[in-house]
GROMACS .gro file of C-alpha atoms in nm:
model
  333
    1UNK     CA    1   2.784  -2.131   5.292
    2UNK     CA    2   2.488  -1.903   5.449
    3UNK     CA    3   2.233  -2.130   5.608
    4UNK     CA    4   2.034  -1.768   5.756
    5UNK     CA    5   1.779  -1.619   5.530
    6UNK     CA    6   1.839  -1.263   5.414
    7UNK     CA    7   1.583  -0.994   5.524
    8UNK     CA    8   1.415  -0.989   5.172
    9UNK     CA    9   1.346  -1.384   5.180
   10UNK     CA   10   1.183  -1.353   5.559
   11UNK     CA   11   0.978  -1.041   5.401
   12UNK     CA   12   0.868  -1.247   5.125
   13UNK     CA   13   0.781  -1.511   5.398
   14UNK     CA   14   0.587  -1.341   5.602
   15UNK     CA   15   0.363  -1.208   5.282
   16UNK     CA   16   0.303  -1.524   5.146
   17UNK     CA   17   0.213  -1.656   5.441
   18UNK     CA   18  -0.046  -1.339   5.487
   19UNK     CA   19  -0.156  -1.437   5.171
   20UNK     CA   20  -0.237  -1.805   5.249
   21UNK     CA   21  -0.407  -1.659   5.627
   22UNK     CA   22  -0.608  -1.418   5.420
   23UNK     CA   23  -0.743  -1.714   5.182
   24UNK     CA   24  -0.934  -1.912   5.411
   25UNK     CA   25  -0.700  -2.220   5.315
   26UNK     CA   26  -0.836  -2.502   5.525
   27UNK     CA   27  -1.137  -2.447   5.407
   28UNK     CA   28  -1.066  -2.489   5.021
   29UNK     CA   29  -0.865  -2.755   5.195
   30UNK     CA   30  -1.214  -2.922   5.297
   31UNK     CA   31  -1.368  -2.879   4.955
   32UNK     CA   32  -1.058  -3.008   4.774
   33UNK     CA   33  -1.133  -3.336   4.946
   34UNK     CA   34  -1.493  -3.320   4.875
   35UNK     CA   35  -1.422  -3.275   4.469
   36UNK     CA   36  -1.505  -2.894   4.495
   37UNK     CA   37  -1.181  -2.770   4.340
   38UNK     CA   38  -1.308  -2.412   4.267
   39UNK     CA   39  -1.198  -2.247   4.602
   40UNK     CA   40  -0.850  -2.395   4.591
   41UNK     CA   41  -0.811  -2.288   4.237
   42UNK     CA   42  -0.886  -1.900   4.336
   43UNK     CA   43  -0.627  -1.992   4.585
   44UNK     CA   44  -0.409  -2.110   4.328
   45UNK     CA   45  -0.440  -1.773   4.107
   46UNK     CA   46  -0.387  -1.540   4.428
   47UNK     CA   47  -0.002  -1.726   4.459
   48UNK     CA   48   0.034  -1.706   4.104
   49UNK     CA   49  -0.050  -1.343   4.086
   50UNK     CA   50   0.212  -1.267   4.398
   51UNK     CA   51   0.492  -1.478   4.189
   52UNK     CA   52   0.474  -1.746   4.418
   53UNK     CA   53   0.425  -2.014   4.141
   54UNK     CA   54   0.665  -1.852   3.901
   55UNK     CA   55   0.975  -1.859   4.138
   56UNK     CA   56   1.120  -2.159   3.925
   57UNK     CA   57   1.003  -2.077   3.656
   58UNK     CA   58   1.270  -1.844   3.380
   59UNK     CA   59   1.159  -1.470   3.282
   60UNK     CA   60   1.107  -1.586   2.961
   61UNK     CA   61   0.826  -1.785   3.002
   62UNK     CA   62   0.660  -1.513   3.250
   63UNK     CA   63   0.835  -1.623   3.578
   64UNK     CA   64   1.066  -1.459   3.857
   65UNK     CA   65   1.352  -1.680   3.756
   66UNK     CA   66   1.486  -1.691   4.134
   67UNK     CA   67   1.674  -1.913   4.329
   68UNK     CA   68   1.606  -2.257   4.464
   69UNK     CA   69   1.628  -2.113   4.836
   70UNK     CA   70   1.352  -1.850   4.751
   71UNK     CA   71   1.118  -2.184   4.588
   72UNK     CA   72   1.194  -2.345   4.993
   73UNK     CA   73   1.082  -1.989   5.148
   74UNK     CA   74   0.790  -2.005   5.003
   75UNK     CA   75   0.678  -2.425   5.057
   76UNK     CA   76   0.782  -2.365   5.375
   77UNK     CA   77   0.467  -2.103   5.439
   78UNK     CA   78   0.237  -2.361   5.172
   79UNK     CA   79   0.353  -2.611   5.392
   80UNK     CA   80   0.256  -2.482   5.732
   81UNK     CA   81  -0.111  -2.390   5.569
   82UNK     CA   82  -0.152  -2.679   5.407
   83UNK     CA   83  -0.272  -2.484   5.116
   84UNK     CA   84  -0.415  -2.771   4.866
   85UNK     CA   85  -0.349  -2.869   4.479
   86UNK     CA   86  -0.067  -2.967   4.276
   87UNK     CA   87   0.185  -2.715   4.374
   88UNK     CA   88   0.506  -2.928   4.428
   89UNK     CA   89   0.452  -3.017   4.054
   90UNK     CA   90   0.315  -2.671   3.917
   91UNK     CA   91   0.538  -2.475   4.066
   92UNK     CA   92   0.862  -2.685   4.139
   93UNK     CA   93   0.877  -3.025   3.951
   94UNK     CA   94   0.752  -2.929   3.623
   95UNK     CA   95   0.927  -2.640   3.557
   96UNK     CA   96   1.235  -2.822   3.642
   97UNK     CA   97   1.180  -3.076   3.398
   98UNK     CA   98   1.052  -2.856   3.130
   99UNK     CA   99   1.335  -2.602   3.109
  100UNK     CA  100   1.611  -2.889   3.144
  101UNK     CA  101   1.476  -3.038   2.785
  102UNK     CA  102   1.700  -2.973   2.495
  103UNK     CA  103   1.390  -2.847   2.305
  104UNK     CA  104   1.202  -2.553   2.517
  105UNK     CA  105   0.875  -2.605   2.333
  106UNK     CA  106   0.683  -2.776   2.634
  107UNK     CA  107   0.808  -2.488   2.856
  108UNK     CA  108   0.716  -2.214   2.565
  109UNK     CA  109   0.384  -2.398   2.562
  110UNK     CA  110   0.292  -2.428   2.943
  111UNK     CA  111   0.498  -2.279   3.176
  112UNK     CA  112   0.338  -1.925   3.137
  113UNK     CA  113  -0.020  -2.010   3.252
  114UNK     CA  114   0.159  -2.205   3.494
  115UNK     CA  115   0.356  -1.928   3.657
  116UNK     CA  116   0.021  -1.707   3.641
  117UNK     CA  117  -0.151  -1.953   3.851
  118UNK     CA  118  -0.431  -1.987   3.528
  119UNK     CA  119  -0.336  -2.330   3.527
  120UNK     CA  120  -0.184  -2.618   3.669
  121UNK     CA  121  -0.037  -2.951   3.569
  122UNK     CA  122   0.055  -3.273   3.756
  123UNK     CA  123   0.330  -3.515   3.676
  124UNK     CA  124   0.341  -3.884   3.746
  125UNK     CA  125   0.695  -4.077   3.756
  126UNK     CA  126   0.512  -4.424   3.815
  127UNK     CA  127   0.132  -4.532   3.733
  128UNK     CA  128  -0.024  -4.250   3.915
  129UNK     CA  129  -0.022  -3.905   3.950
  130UNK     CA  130  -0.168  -3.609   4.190
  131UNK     CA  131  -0.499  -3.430   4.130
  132UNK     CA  132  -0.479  -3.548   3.765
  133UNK     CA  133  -0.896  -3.517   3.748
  134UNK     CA  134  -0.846  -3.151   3.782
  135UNK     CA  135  -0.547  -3.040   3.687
  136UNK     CA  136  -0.494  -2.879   3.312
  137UNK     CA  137  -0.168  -3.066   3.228
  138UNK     CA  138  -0.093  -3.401   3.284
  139UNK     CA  139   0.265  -3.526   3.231
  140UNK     CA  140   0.386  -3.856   3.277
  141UNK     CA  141   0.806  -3.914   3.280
  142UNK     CA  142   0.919  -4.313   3.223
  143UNK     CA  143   1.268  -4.352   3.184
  144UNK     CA  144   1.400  -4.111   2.934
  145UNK     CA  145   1.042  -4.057   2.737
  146UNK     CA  146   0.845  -3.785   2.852
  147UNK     CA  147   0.421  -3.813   2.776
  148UNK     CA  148   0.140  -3.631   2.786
  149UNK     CA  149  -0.138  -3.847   3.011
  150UNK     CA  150  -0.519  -3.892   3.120
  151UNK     CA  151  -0.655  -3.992   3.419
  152UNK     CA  152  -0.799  -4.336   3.428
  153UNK     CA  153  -0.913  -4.369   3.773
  154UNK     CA  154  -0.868  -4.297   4.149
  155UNK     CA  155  -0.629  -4.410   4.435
  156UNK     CA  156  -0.719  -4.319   4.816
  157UNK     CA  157  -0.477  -4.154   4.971
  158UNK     CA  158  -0.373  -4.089   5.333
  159UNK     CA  159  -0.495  -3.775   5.251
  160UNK     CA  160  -0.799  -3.715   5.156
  161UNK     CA  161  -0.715  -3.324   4.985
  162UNK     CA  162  -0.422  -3.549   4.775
  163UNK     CA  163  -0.606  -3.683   4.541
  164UNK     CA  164  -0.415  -3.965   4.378
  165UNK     CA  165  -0.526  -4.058   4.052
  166UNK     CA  166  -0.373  -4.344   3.779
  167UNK     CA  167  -0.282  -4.239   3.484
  168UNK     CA  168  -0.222  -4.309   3.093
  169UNK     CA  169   0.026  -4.212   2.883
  170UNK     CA  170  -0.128  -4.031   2.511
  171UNK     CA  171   0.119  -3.791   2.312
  172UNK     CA  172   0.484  -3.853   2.350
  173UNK     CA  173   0.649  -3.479   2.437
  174UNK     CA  174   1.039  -3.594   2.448
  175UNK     CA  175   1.234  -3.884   2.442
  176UNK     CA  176   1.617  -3.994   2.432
  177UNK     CA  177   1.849  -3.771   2.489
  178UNK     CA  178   1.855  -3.539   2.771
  179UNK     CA  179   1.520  -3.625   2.886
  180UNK     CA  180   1.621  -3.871   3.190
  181UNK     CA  181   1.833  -3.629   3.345
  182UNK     CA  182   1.575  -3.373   3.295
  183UNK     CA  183   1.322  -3.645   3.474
  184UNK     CA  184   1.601  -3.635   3.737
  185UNK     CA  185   1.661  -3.244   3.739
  186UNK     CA  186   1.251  -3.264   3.829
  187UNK     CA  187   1.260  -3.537   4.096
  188UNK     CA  188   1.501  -3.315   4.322
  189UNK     CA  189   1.296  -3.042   4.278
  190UNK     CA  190   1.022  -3.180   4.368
  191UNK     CA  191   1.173  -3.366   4.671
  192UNK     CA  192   1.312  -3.055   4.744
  193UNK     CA  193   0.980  -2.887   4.747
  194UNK     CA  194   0.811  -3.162   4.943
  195UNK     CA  195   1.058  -3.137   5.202
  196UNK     CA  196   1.010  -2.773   5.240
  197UNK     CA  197   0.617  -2.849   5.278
  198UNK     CA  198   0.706  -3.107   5.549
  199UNK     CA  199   0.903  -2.875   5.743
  200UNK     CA  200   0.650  -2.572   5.699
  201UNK     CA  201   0.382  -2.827   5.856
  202UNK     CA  202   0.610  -2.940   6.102
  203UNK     CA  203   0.584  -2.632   6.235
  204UNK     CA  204   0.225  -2.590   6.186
  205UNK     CA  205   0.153  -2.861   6.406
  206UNK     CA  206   0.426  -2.770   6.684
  207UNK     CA  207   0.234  -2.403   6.718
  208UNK     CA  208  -0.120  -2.607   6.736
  209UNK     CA  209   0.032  -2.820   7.027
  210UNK     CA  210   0.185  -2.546   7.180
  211UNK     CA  211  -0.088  -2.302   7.205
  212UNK     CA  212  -0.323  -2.595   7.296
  213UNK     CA  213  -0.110  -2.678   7.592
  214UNK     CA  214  -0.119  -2.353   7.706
  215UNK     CA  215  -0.484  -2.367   7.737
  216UNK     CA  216  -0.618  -2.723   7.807
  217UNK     CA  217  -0.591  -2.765   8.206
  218UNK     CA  218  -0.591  -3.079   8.386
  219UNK     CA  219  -0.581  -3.038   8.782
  220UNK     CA  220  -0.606  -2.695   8.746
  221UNK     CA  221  -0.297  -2.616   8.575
  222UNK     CA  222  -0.235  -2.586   8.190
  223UNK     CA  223  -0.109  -2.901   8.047
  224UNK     CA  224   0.181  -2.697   7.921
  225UNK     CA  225   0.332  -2.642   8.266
  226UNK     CA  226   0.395  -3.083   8.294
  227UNK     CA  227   0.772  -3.182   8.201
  228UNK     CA  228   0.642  -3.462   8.013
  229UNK     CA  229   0.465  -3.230   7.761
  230UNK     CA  230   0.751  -3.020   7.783
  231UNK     CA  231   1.019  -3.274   7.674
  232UNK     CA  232   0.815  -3.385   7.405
  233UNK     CA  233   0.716  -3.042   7.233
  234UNK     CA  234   1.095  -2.963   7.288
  235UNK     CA  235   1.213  -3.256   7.104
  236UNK     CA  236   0.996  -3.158   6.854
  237UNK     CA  237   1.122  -2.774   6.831
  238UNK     CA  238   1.474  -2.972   6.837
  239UNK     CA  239   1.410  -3.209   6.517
  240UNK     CA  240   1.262  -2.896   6.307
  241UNK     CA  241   1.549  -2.681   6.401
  242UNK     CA  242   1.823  -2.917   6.307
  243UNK     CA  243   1.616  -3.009   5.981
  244UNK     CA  244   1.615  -2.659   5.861
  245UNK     CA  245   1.975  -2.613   5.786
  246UNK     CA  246   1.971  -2.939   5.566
  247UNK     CA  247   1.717  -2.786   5.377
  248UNK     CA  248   1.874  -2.458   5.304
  249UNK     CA  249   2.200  -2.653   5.219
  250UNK     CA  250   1.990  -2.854   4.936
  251UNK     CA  251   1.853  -2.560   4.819
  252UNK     CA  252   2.197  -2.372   4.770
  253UNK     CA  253   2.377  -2.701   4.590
  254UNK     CA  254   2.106  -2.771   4.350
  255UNK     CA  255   2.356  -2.698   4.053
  256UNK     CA  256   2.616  -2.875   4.244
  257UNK     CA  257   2.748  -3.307   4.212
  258UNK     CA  258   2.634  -3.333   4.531
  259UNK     CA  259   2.267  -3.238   4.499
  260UNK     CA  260   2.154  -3.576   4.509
  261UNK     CA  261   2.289  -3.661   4.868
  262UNK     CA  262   2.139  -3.287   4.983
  263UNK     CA  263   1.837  -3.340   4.860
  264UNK     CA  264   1.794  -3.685   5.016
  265UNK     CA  265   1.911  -3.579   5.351
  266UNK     CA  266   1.656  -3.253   5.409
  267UNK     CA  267   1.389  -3.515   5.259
  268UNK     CA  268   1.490  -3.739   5.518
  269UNK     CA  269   1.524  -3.489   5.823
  270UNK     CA  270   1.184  -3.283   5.725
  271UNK     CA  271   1.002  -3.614   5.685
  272UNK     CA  272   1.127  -3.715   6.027
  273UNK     CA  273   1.092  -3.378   6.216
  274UNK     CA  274   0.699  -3.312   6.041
  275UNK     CA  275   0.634  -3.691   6.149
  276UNK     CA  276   0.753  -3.627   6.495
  277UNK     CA  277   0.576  -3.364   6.514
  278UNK     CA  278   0.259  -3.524   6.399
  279UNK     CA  279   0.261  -3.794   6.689
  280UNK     CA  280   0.357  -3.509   6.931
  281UNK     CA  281   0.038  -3.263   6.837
  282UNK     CA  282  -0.210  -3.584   6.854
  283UNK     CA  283  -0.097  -3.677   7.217
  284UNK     CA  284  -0.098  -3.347   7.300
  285UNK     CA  285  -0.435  -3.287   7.198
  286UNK     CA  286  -0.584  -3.644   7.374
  287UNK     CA  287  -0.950  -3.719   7.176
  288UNK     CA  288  -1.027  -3.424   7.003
  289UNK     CA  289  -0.708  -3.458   6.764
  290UNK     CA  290  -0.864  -3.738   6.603
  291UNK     CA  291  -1.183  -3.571   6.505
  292UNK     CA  292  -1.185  -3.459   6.100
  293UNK     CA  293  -1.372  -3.183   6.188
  294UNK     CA  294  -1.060  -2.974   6.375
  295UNK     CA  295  -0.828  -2.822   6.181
  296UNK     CA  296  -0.542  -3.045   6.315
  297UNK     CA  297  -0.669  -3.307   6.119
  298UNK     CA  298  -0.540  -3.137   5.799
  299UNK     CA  299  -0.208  -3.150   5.855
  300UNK     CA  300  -0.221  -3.501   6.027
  301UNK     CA  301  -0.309  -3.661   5.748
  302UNK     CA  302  -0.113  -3.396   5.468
  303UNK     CA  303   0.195  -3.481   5.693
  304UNK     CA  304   0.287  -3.916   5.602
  305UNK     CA  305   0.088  -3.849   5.283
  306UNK     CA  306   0.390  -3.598   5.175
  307UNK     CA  307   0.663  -3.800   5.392
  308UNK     CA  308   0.610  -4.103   5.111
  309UNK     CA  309   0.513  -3.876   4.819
  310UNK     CA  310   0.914  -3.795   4.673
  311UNK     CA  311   1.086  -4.081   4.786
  312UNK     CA  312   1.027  -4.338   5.079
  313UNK     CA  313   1.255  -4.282   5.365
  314UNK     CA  314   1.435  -4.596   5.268
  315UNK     CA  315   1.472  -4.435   4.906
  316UNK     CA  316   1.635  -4.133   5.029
  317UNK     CA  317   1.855  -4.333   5.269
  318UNK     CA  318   2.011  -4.502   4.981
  319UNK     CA  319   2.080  -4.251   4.739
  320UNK     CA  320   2.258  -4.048   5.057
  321UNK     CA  321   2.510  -4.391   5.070
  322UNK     CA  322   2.517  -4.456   4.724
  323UNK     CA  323   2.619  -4.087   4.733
  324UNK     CA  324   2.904  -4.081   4.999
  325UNK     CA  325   3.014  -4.446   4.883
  326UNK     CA  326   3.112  -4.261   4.538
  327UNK     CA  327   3.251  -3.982   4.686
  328UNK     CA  328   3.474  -4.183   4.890
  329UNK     CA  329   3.585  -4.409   4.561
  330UNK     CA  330   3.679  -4.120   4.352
  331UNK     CA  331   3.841  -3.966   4.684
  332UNK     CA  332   4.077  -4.281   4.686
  333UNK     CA  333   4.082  -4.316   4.321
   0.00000   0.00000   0.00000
């Protein structure tokens, strides 16, 4: 199995992550929070005109149709801008769900505008869902019955650019059967997705540190040259590093039985590393990283927002040994 990304994929890397640079994200980060949705949806159209939020989704409902590991690529760069919105479930959980229904006609109907980035949708599994004031779609997936919804009111969140909302279910889309392994097709996906985001900010936050070391001075050397900040931006570098390989493992066994466990273990190493990583930029960065007004804030607050958003770490730590407690029953079977 090839855990190294080919040269296309690190092309296509680099270009989204131009794109993100070139879009002023934390600043439609800022007025997502404030309820100003309008520069994070131009934001939103740019990916979806670069195929970005198409890669899940099938040619014939105006996607790219590509692989899982080319959906991680690009959450990985979404990730380490922190780019705002609904994207997990636009461009990851939805289309998962959608195109694993017996009937097609909710992916005929949406998936199109969603791969276009000329709308977006948001999908709750429990009584609340993300950005469900503003996006266009809202799905809600209960067992094996799959809804249409409505916001009903507002849930604060660690972060303040997730914008939690609860939800209602109105017109029922699909139920029986097929529909909860569909929900679970979309759960992966998205915890797939998430993880990628946690990684990409991971890393975000390690270059902050890094290149704040190298300038803050304390007895007239940078801050950089002490061990102690030394070991700890290592062990950081460390965690993301070994995460990365779990996450391009999920990504290539997402048709495989053991999907499940791979999902659940890059959720649990990304969500590790990015929190790591987290602590690590704030000490680095003494007083000012608590301030809302530097950028660092952004991904302080994105980062245990997303850790908790697909799973809990507890969650994902028992479907891994529900997951290797079957394999080894049917191995002894």
């Amino acid at each position: 199995m090839r855990f190294a990304l080919s040269p296309e994929q690190l092309d296509f890397g680099t270009s989204v992550r131009k794109l993100l640079d070139a879009g002023r994200t934390p600043a439609a980060v800022r007025a997502w929070a404030a309820g100003d949705p309008q520069p994070g949806r131009a934001l939103i159209r740019q990916l979806g005109g670069a195929g970005v939020l198409g890669l899940a989704v099938g040619e014939q409902y105006g996607g790219v149709g590509a692989e899982p590991i080319d959906l991680v690529v690009a959450f990985v760069e979404l990730g380490r801008a922190a780019a705002p919105g609904p994207l997990i479930e636009t461009a990851a959980a939805i289309p998962a769900l959608l195109q694993a229904l017996p009937d097609q006609a909710g992916a005929r109907r949406w998936l199109p505008a969603f791969a276009d980035g000329t709308a977006t949708g948001t999908l709750g599994m429990d009584a609340t869902a993300l950005d469900a004031d503003t996006a266009d779609v809202v799905l809600i997936a209960a067992g094996d019955r799959l809804s249409t919804g409505h916001r009903t009111g507002l849930v604060r969140s660690l972060d303040p650019a997730r914008r939690l909302c609860t939800v209602a279910a109105d017109e029922v889309v699909a139920a029986g059967d097929g529909v909860a392994e569909a929900i679970a097709a979309a759960f992966d996906y998205g915890a797939l997705a998430c993880a990628a985001q946690l990684l990409g900010a991971g890393r975000a936050l390690l270059d902050a540190a890094t290149g704040y070391a190298k300038q803050r001075k304390q007895f007239g050397r940078p801050i950089g040259e002490f061990q102690a900040i030394k070991q700890k931006l290592a062990d950081v570098l460390i965690g993301l590093e070994l995460a990365e390989p779990l996450l391009f493992r999920a990504a290539l066994t997402m048709s495989e039985p053991t999907r499940t466990r791979d999902v659940s273990a890059a959720a649990l190493a990304c969500g590790d590393a990015a929190y790591r990583a987290a602590r690590a930029a704030l000490q680095v960065h003494g007083a000012i990283g608590y301030t809302a007004e530097y950028d660092l804030s952004l991904w302080l607050t994105r980062v245990p927002a997303l850790r908790t958003a697909w799973g809990t770490p507890d969650l994902h730590r028992s479907r891994i040994a529900r997951a290797l407690r079957d394999e080894a029953e049917r191995g002894t079977a």
